[in-house]
Every structure is written in C-alpha cells, then in structure tokens.
PDB file of C-alpha atoms in Angstrom:
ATOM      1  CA  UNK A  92     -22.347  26.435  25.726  1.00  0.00           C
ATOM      2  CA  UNK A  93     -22.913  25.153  29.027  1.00  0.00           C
ATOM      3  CA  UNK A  94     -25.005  27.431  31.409  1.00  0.00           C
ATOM      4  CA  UNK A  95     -26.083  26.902  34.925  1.00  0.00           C
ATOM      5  CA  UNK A  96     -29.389  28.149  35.975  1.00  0.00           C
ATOM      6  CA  UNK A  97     -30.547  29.608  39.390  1.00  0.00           C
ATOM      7  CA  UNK A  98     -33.296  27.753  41.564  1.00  0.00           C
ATOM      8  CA  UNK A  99     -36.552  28.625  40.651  1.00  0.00           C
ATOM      9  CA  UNK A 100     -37.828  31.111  43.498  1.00  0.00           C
ATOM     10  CA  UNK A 101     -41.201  31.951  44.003  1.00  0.00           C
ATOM     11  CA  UNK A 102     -42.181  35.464  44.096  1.00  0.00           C
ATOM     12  CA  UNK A 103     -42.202  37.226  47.898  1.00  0.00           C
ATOM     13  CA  UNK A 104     -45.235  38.156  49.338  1.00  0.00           C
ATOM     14  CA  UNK A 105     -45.532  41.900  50.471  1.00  0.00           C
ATOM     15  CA  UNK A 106     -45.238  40.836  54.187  1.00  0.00           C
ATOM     16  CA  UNK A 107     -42.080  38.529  53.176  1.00  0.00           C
ATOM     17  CA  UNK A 108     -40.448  41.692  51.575  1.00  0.00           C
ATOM     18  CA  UNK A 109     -41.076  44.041  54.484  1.00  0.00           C
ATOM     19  CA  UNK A 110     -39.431  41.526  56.465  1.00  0.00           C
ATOM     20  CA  UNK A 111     -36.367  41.253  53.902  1.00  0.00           C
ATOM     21  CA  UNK A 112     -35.728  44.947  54.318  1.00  0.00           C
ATOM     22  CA  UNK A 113     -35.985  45.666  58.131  1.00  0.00           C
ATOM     23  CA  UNK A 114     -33.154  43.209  57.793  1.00  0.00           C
ATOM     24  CA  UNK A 115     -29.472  43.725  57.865  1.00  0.00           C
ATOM     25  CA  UNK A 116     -27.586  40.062  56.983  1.00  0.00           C
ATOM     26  CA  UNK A 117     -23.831  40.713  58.342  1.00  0.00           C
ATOM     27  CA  UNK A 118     -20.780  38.823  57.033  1.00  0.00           C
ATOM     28  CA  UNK A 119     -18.299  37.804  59.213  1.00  0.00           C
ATOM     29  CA  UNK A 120     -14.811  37.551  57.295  1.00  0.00           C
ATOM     30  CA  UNK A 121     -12.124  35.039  58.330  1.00  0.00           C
ATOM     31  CA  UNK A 122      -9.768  37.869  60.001  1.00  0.00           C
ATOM     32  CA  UNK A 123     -13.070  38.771  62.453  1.00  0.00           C
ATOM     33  CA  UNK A 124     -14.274  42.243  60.465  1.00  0.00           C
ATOM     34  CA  UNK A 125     -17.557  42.376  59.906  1.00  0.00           C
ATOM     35  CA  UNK A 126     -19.785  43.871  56.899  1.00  0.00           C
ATOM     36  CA  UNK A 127     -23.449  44.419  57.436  1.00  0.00           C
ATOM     37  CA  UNK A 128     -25.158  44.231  54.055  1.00  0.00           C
ATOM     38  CA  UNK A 129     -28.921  46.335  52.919  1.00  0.00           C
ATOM     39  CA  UNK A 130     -30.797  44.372  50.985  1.00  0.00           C
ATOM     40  CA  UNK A 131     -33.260  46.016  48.681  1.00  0.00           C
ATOM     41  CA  UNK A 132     -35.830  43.328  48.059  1.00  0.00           C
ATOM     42  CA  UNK A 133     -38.154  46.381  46.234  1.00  0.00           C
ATOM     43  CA  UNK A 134     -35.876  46.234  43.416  1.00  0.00           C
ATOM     44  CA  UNK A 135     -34.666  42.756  43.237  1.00  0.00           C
ATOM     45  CA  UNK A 136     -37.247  40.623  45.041  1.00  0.00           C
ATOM     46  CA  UNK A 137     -36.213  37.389  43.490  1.00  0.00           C
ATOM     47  CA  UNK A 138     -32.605  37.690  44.227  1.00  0.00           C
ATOM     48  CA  UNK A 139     -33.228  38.627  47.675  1.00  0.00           C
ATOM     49  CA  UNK A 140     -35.236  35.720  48.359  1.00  0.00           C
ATOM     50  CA  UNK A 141     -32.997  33.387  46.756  1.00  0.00           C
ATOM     51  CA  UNK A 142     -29.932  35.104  48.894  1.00  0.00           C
ATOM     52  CA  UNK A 143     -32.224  34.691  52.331  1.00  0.00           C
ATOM     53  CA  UNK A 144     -33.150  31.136  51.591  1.00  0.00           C
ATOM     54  CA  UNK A 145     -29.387  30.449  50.447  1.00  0.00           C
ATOM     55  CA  UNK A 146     -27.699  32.141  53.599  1.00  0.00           C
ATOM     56  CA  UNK A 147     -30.700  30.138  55.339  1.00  0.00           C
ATOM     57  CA  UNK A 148     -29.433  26.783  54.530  1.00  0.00           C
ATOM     58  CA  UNK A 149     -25.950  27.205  55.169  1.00  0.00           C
ATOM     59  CA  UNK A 150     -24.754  27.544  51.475  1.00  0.00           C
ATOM     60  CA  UNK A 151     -22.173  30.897  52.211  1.00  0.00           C
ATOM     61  CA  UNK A 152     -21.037  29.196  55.659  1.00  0.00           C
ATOM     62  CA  UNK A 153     -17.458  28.889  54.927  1.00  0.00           C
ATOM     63  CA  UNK A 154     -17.133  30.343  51.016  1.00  0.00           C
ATOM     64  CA  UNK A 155     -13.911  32.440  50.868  1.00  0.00           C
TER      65      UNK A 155
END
C-alpha cells in the first residue's frame, strides 16, 4: 500500500506553544466569510506546528 508521510516536525518549545495559542489563524473563503480557527497546541503540539509552518509558507493559499 502506498502511504504518504507528514514532514518530520520538531517538538515546540514551551514559549513556541504559548505563542501558538494566543493565536487565532482566520480563513478567508472564496465568497469573503471568514472563520477564525483555536488552535490547541497543548493537545496536539506537533500538528499545530506543522499547520503554523504550513500556513507559513503559503501551502493553504488558494486550496478549495
């Protein structure tokens, strides 16, 4: 079977994940609306850091 495997992300620090949850990433959909999203980097510190870096570099610019 063929699986695709996240980026290797390296573990937050404790000042990174204070940062990641005073923060409130919004998405702006194509018809203007906009959705403000929590993250909760205390129980999925990876994941958060891997979305942050992702939305970082561009990578959900444009994804429908």
């Amino acid at each position: 079977a063929d699986t695709k495997r996240l980026p290797t992300v390296a573990v937050p620090d404790v000042q990174e994940l204070r940062t990641f949850e005073a923060s409130r990433p919004v998405l702006v959909m194509e018809d203007g609306r906009e959705i403000t999203l929590r993250l909760l980097p205390l129980d999925a510190a990876t994941n958060v850091a891997r979305f942050v870096r992702l939305a970082k570099k561009g990578y959900y610019d444009g994804l429908t």
